[in-house]
mmCIF file of C-alpha atoms in Angstrom:
data_model
loop_
_atom_site.group_PDB
_atom_site.id
_atom_site.type_symbol
_atom_site.label_atom_id
_atom_site.label_comp_id
_atom_site.label_asym_id
_atom_site.label_seq_id
_atom_site.Cartn_x
_atom_site.Cartn_y
_atom_site.Cartn_z
ATOM 1 C CA ASP A 42 4.937 8.045 30.984
ATOM 2 C CA ILE A 43 8.330 6.934 28.925
ATOM 3 C CA GLN A 44 9.439 9.717 26.388
ATOM 4 C CA MET A 45 10.838 9.738 23.326
ATOM 5 C CA THR A 46 13.456 12.714 22.217
ATOM 6 C CA GLN A 47 14.918 12.433 18.721
ATOM 7 C CA SER A 48 17.810 14.404 17.124
ATOM 8 C CA PRO A 49 18.404 16.510 15.620
ATOM 9 C CA SER A 50 14.376 17.740 14.584
ATOM 10 C CA SER A 51 15.767 18.497 11.410
ATOM 11 C CA LEU A 52 18.894 18.169 9.319
ATOM 12 C CA SER A 53 19.369 18.698 5.676
ATOM 13 C CA ALA A 54 21.502 16.404 3.608
ATOM 14 C CA SER A 55 22.095 15.305 -0.340
ATOM 15 C CA VAL A 56 21.884 12.465 -2.672
ATOM 16 C CA GLY A 57 24.217 9.771 -1.565
ATOM 17 C CA ASP A 58 25.151 10.934 2.216
ATOM 18 C CA ARG A 59 25.062 9.472 4.918
ATOM 19 C CA VAL A 60 23.194 10.380 7.592
ATOM 20 C CA THR A 61 22.038 9.448 11.792
ATOM 21 C CA ILE A 62 18.986 10.338 13.669
ATOM 22 C CA THR A 63 19.287 9.137 17.474
ATOM 23 C CA CYS A 64 16.187 8.769 19.461
ATOM 24 C CA ARG A 65 16.602 9.287 23.624
ATOM 25 C CA ALA A 66 14.668 7.448 25.972
ATOM 26 C CA SER A 67 13.647 8.627 29.011
ATOM 27 C CA GLN A 68 14.435 5.453 30.701
ATOM 28 C CA SER A 69 15.776 1.757 29.848
ATOM 29 C CA ILE A 70 13.425 0.321 26.697
ATOM 30 C CA SER A 71 15.499 -3.095 25.775
ATOM 31 C CA SER A 72 15.497 -2.842 21.926
ATOM 32 C CA SER A 73 11.558 -2.253 21.853
ATOM 33 C CA LEU A 74 12.107 0.129 19.953
ATOM 34 C CA ASN A 75 10.811 0.986 16.176
ATOM 35 C CA TRP A 76 11.397 3.142 13.613
ATOM 36 C CA TYR A 77 8.871 4.796 10.636
ATOM 37 C CA GLN A 78 8.786 6.940 7.501
ATOM 38 C CA GLN A 79 6.566 9.669 6.691
ATOM 39 C CA LYS A 80 6.090 11.323 3.814
ATOM 40 C CA PRO A 81 4.135 14.687 3.206
ATOM 41 C CA GLY A 82 0.266 13.500 2.700
ATOM 42 C CA LYS A 83 0.838 9.796 3.288
ATOM 43 C CA ALA A 84 0.778 7.854 6.286
ATOM 44 C CA PRO A 85 4.154 5.961 8.509
ATOM 45 C CA LYS A 86 6.238 3.554 7.143
ATOM 46 C CA LEU A 87 7.326 1.177 9.146
ATOM 47 C CA LEU A 88 11.340 0.709 8.805
ATOM 48 C CA ILE A 89 12.721 -0.947 11.371
ATOM 49 C CA TYR A 90 11.640 -2.870 14.634
ATOM 50 C CA ALA A 91 13.518 -4.730 18.001
ATOM 51 C CA ALA A 92 15.609 -1.203 17.406
ATOM 52 C CA SER A 93 17.368 -3.325 14.614
ATOM 53 C CA SER A 94 15.164 -5.664 12.180
ATOM 54 C CA LEU A 95 14.708 -4.437 9.480
ATOM 55 C CA GLN A 96 11.129 -4.547 8.035
ATOM 56 C CA SER A 97 10.113 -6.821 5.110
ATOM 57 C CA GLY A 98 10.021 -5.020 1.767
ATOM 58 C CA VAL A 99 12.435 -1.889 3.401
ATOM 59 C CA PRO A 100 16.080 -0.967 1.569
ATOM 60 C CA SER A 101 19.311 -2.283 2.954
ATOM 61 C CA ARG A 102 21.121 0.923 3.206
ATOM 62 C CA PHE A 103 18.605 1.744 6.183
ATOM 63 C CA SER A 104 19.798 0.446 9.581
ATOM 64 C CA GLY A 105 19.221 0.330 13.123
ATOM 65 C CA SER A 106 20.748 -0.049 16.185
ATOM 66 C CA GLY A 107 21.035 0.653 20.214
ATOM 67 C CA SER A 108 19.840 -0.567 23.210
ATOM 68 C CA GLY A 109 18.745 0.718 26.048
ATOM 69 C CA THR A 110 18.068 4.361 26.409
ATOM 70 C CA ASP A 111 20.018 5.433 23.366
ATOM 71 C CA PHE A 112 18.959 4.458 19.681
ATOM 72 C CA THR A 113 20.236 5.611 16.227
ATOM 73 C CA LEU A 114 18.367 5.170 12.732
ATOM 74 C CA THR A 115 21.108 5.404 10.087
ATOM 75 C CA ILE A 116 20.649 5.796 6.694
ATOM 76 C CA ASN A 117 23.215 5.013 3.702
ATOM 77 C CA ASN A 118 23.645 6.707 0.391
ATOM 78 C CA LEU A 119 20.568 8.418 0.535
ATOM 79 C CA GLN A 120 18.397 8.780 -2.263
ATOM 80 C CA PRO A 121 15.514 11.321 -3.139
ATOM 81 C CA GLU A 122 12.761 8.818 -2.475
ATOM 82 C CA ASP A 123 14.123 8.923 1.268
ATOM 83 C CA PHE A 124 13.904 12.870 2.528
ATOM 84 C CA ALA A 125 11.001 12.688 4.540
ATOM 85 C CA ALA A 126 10.058 12.546 8.370
ATOM 86 C CA TYR A 127 11.456 10.024 10.256
ATOM 87 C CA TYR A 128 9.662 9.090 14.247
ATOM 88 C CA CYS A 129 11.195 6.872 17.091
ATOM 89 C CA GLN A 130 7.575 4.417 18.598
ATOM 90 C CA GLN A 131 8.577 2.990 22.311
ATOM 91 C CA HIS A 132 6.970 0.217 22.671
ATOM 92 C CA TYR A 133 8.381 -0.944 26.260
ATOM 93 C CA SER A 134 5.236 0.521 28.322
ATOM 94 C CA THR A 135 3.168 -1.303 26.024
ATOM 95 C CA PRO A 136 0.456 -0.177 25.417
ATOM 96 C CA GLN A 137 0.824 3.040 26.439
ATOM 97 C CA ILE A 138 3.898 3.578 23.453
ATOM 98 C CA THR A 139 4.902 6.805 22.554
ATOM 99 C CA PHE A 140 6.612 8.936 19.503
ATOM 100 C CA GLY A 141 9.661 10.903 19.244
ATOM 101 C CA GLN A 142 8.234 14.012 18.431
ATOM 102 C CA GLY A 143 10.020 13.450 14.082
ATOM 103 C CA THR A 144 12.992 14.505 12.671
ATOM 104 C CA ARG A 145 13.465 16.353 9.565
ATOM 105 C CA LEU A 146 15.210 15.440 6.465
ATOM 106 C CA GLU A 147 15.088 17.750 3.576
ATOM 107 C CA ILE A 148 17.037 17.947 0.230
ATOM 108 C CA LYS A 149 20.309 20.770 1.133
ATOM 109 C CA GLU B 112 -3.770 -7.697 -0.295
ATOM 110 C CA VAL B 113 -3.957 -6.080 2.950
ATOM 111 C CA GLN B 114 -5.208 -2.526 3.500
ATOM 112 C CA LEU B 115 -7.216 -0.807 5.478
ATOM 113 C CA VAL B 116 -9.654 2.225 4.939
ATOM 114 C CA GLU B 117 -10.569 4.541 7.056
ATOM 115 C CA SER B 118 -13.984 6.903 6.692
ATOM 116 C CA GLY B 119 -16.563 8.914 9.125
ATOM 117 C CA GLY B 120 -13.915 12.351 9.439
ATOM 118 C CA GLY B 121 -15.595 15.786 9.165
ATOM 119 C CA LEU B 122 -16.005 18.833 10.272
ATOM 120 C CA ILE B 123 -17.805 18.706 13.988
ATOM 121 C CA GLN B 124 -18.284 21.284 16.098
ATOM 122 C CA PRO B 125 -17.111 21.710 19.892
ATOM 123 C CA GLY B 126 -18.810 18.877 22.082
ATOM 124 C CA GLY B 127 -19.793 16.988 19.312
ATOM 125 C CA SER B 128 -19.387 13.374 18.492
ATOM 126 C CA LEU B 129 -18.887 11.106 15.583
ATOM 127 C CA ARG B 130 -17.645 7.682 15.220
ATOM 128 C CA LEU B 131 -14.532 6.692 12.769
ATOM 129 C CA SER B 132 -14.185 3.453 10.864
ATOM 130 C CA CYS B 133 -11.362 1.217 9.695
ATOM 131 C CA ALA B 134 -12.454 -1.176 7.227
ATOM 132 C CA ALA B 135 -9.844 -4.452 7.015
ATOM 133 C CA SER B 136 -9.005 -6.669 3.843
ATOM 134 C CA GLY B 137 -6.566 -9.552 3.252
ATOM 135 C CA PHE B 138 -6.361 -9.497 7.357
ATOM 136 C CA THR B 139 -8.531 -10.757 10.382
ATOM 137 C CA VAL B 140 -9.351 -7.723 12.650
ATOM 138 C CA SER B 141 -10.111 -9.874 15.508
ATOM 139 C CA ASN B 142 -6.987 -11.643 15.758
ATOM 140 C CA ASN B 143 -4.585 -8.202 16.114
ATOM 141 C CA TYR B 144 -3.978 -5.631 17.599
ATOM 142 C CA MET B 145 -5.597 -2.960 16.642
ATOM 143 C CA SER B 146 -4.797 1.077 16.860
ATOM 144 C CA TRP B 147 -5.697 4.701 15.853
ATOM 145 C CA VAL B 148 -3.127 6.944 16.030
ATOM 146 C CA ARG B 149 -3.441 10.767 14.932
ATOM 147 C CA GLN B 150 -1.713 13.656 13.895
ATOM 148 C CA ALA B 151 -2.417 17.105 14.175
ATOM 149 C CA PRO B 152 -1.615 19.850 11.399
ATOM 150 C CA GLY B 153 1.843 20.411 10.748
ATOM 151 C CA LYS B 154 2.786 17.754 14.312
ATOM 152 C CA GLY B 155 4.063 14.784 15.084
ATOM 153 C CA LEU B 156 2.075 11.351 15.453
ATOM 154 C CA GLU B 157 0.289 10.626 18.941
ATOM 155 C CA TRP B 158 -1.184 6.916 20.284
ATOM 156 C CA VAL B 159 -4.951 7.365 21.006
ATOM 157 C CA SER B 160 -6.063 4.072 21.864
ATOM 158 C CA VAL B 161 -5.363 0.025 21.185
ATOM 159 C CA ILE B 162 -7.519 -3.012 21.365
ATOM 160 C CA TYR B 163 -6.410 -6.139 22.178
ATOM 161 C CA SER B 164 -7.232 -9.303 20.349
ATOM 162 C CA GLY B 165 -8.360 -10.852 23.629
ATOM 163 C CA GLY B 166 -10.372 -7.726 23.655
ATOM 164 C CA SER B 167 -8.694 -5.349 26.205
ATOM 165 C CA THR B 168 -8.485 -1.709 25.515
ATOM 166 C CA TYR B 169 -6.464 1.216 26.704
ATOM 167 C CA TYR B 170 -6.203 4.890 26.050
ATOM 168 C CA ALA B 171 -4.049 7.560 25.822
ATOM 169 C CA ASP B 172 -4.753 10.065 28.569
ATOM 170 C CA SER B 173 -5.936 13.234 26.804
ATOM 171 C CA VAL B 174 -8.763 10.761 25.418
ATOM 172 C CA LYS B 175 -9.803 9.200 27.918
ATOM 173 C CA GLY B 176 -13.873 8.933 28.858
ATOM 174 C CA ARG B 177 -14.760 10.129 25.841
ATOM 175 C CA PHE B 178 -13.324 8.293 22.999
ATOM 176 C CA THR B 179 -14.389 4.401 22.906
ATOM 177 C CA ILE B 180 -12.499 2.101 21.061
ATOM 178 C CA SER B 181 -14.460 -1.333 19.207
ATOM 179 C CA ARG B 182 -14.002 -4.073 16.047
ATOM 180 C CA ASP B 183 -17.362 -5.186 14.610
ATOM 181 C CA ASN B 184 -15.908 -9.204 13.758
ATOM 182 C CA SER B 185 -18.619 -9.681 11.311
ATOM 183 C CA LYS B 186 -18.050 -6.507 9.070
ATOM 184 C CA ASN B 187 -13.567 -7.301 9.646
ATOM 185 C CA THR B 188 -13.595 -3.051 10.914
ATOM 186 C CA LEU B 189 -12.414 -1.261 13.762
ATOM 187 C CA TYR B 190 -14.089 1.769 15.047
ATOM 188 C CA LEU B 191 -13.364 5.123 16.460
ATOM 189 C CA GLN B 192 -16.409 6.412 18.520
ATOM 190 C CA MET B 193 -15.579 10.150 20.093
ATOM 191 C CA ASN B 194 -17.701 12.247 22.031
ATOM 192 C CA SER B 195 -17.398 15.503 23.708
ATOM 193 C CA LEU B 196 -14.806 17.009 21.087
ATOM 194 C CA ARG B 197 -11.924 19.985 21.767
ATOM 195 C CA ALA B 198 -10.362 21.812 19.336
ATOM 196 C CA GLU B 199 -7.034 20.120 20.012
ATOM 197 C CA ASP B 200 -8.728 16.415 18.677
ATOM 198 C CA THR B 201 -8.362 18.419 15.163
ATOM 199 C CA ALA B 202 -6.117 15.460 13.167
ATOM 200 C CA MET B 203 -5.544 12.627 11.015
ATOM 201 C CA TYR B 204 -7.085 9.807 12.391
ATOM 202 C CA TYR B 205 -4.913 6.893 10.916
ATOM 203 C CA CYS B 206 -5.623 2.833 11.652
ATOM 204 C CA ALA B 207 -3.254 0.781 12.371
ATOM 205 C CA ARG B 208 -2.629 -3.011 13.065
ATOM 206 C CA TRP B 209 0.342 -4.299 15.404
ATOM 207 C CA HIS B 210 2.330 -7.086 14.302
ATOM 208 C CA ASP B 211 3.887 -9.369 16.254
ATOM 209 C CA TYR B 212 7.510 -10.008 15.605
ATOM 210 C CA GLY B 213 7.949 -12.629 18.942
ATOM 211 C CA GLY B 214 10.510 -11.956 20.898
ATOM 212 C CA SER B 215 11.642 -12.627 24.876
ATOM 213 C CA PRO B 216 11.359 -11.653 27.595
ATOM 214 C CA TRP B 217 9.604 -8.787 25.637
ATOM 215 C CA ARG B 218 7.099 -9.479 22.931
ATOM 216 C CA ASN B 219 8.414 -6.920 19.638
ATOM 217 C CA TYR B 220 5.724 -5.616 17.780
ATOM 218 C CA GLY B 221 5.438 -3.043 15.298
ATOM 219 C CA MET B 222 2.532 -0.969 13.388
ATOM 220 C CA ASP B 223 3.006 -2.559 10.307
ATOM 221 C CA VAL B 224 -0.157 -1.934 8.102
ATOM 222 C CA TRP B 225 -1.678 1.817 8.148
ATOM 223 C CA GLY B 226 -4.282 3.160 6.569
ATOM 224 C CA GLN B 227 -4.522 6.273 4.368
ATOM 225 C CA GLY B 228 -6.244 8.675 7.623
ATOM 226 C CA THR B 229 -9.559 10.299 7.911
ATOM 227 C CA THR B 230 -9.635 13.928 8.410
ATOM 228 C CA VAL B 231 -11.817 15.201 11.983
ATOM 229 C CA THR B 232 -11.582 19.272 12.658
ATOM 230 C CA VAL B 233 -13.398 20.130 15.218
ATOM 231 C CA SER B 234 -14.230 23.831 15.111
ATOM 232 C CA SER B 235 -17.181 26.033 15.449
#
């Protein structure tokens, strides 16, 4: 199984900050990597697919990069509504997809 | 409007069975890959199962042999039959649609539509 490891597990930031979340795969997954945002009590929401493509309707302050084993999600100019949990997910080994353990982004 | 609505969750004793439903609107379930994803209380997301548009089904090792994914094309509804339930199956269960964004040599997929979730609690 392909393991996905996110770092950090949690971080605190302020409105207007730029934050970066990292996701590492246990083996190369090309660009088969998605990012999701989940707010408390809500379903996950797809932000980024194919490592760097922005899902329709997602603000441009969200961006993704990387390929192979190392990936990043960057959020520029943090907004109050961005404080949530973020998950990476690989689909290289489809149908056996796996998620990272999540990163909780909190207000400082 | 494209939408998924889950139902069927509840409190069930260990060893019991439950069937979850996921009714779709705005798109055709049978034309898409459809998944169940669960989230234990306070934990992360765990993929459970997928059914391909062609009908092939796949499961996480943690549920293989106990859970069955299926769909009713006439009702445009996805199901998850859960048998031999264990305490560790306690979770919020989401259904989700896989969107195919194309790409080569590997297809690019993302779960772009999710239901609101239904809660399953396995406890005596």
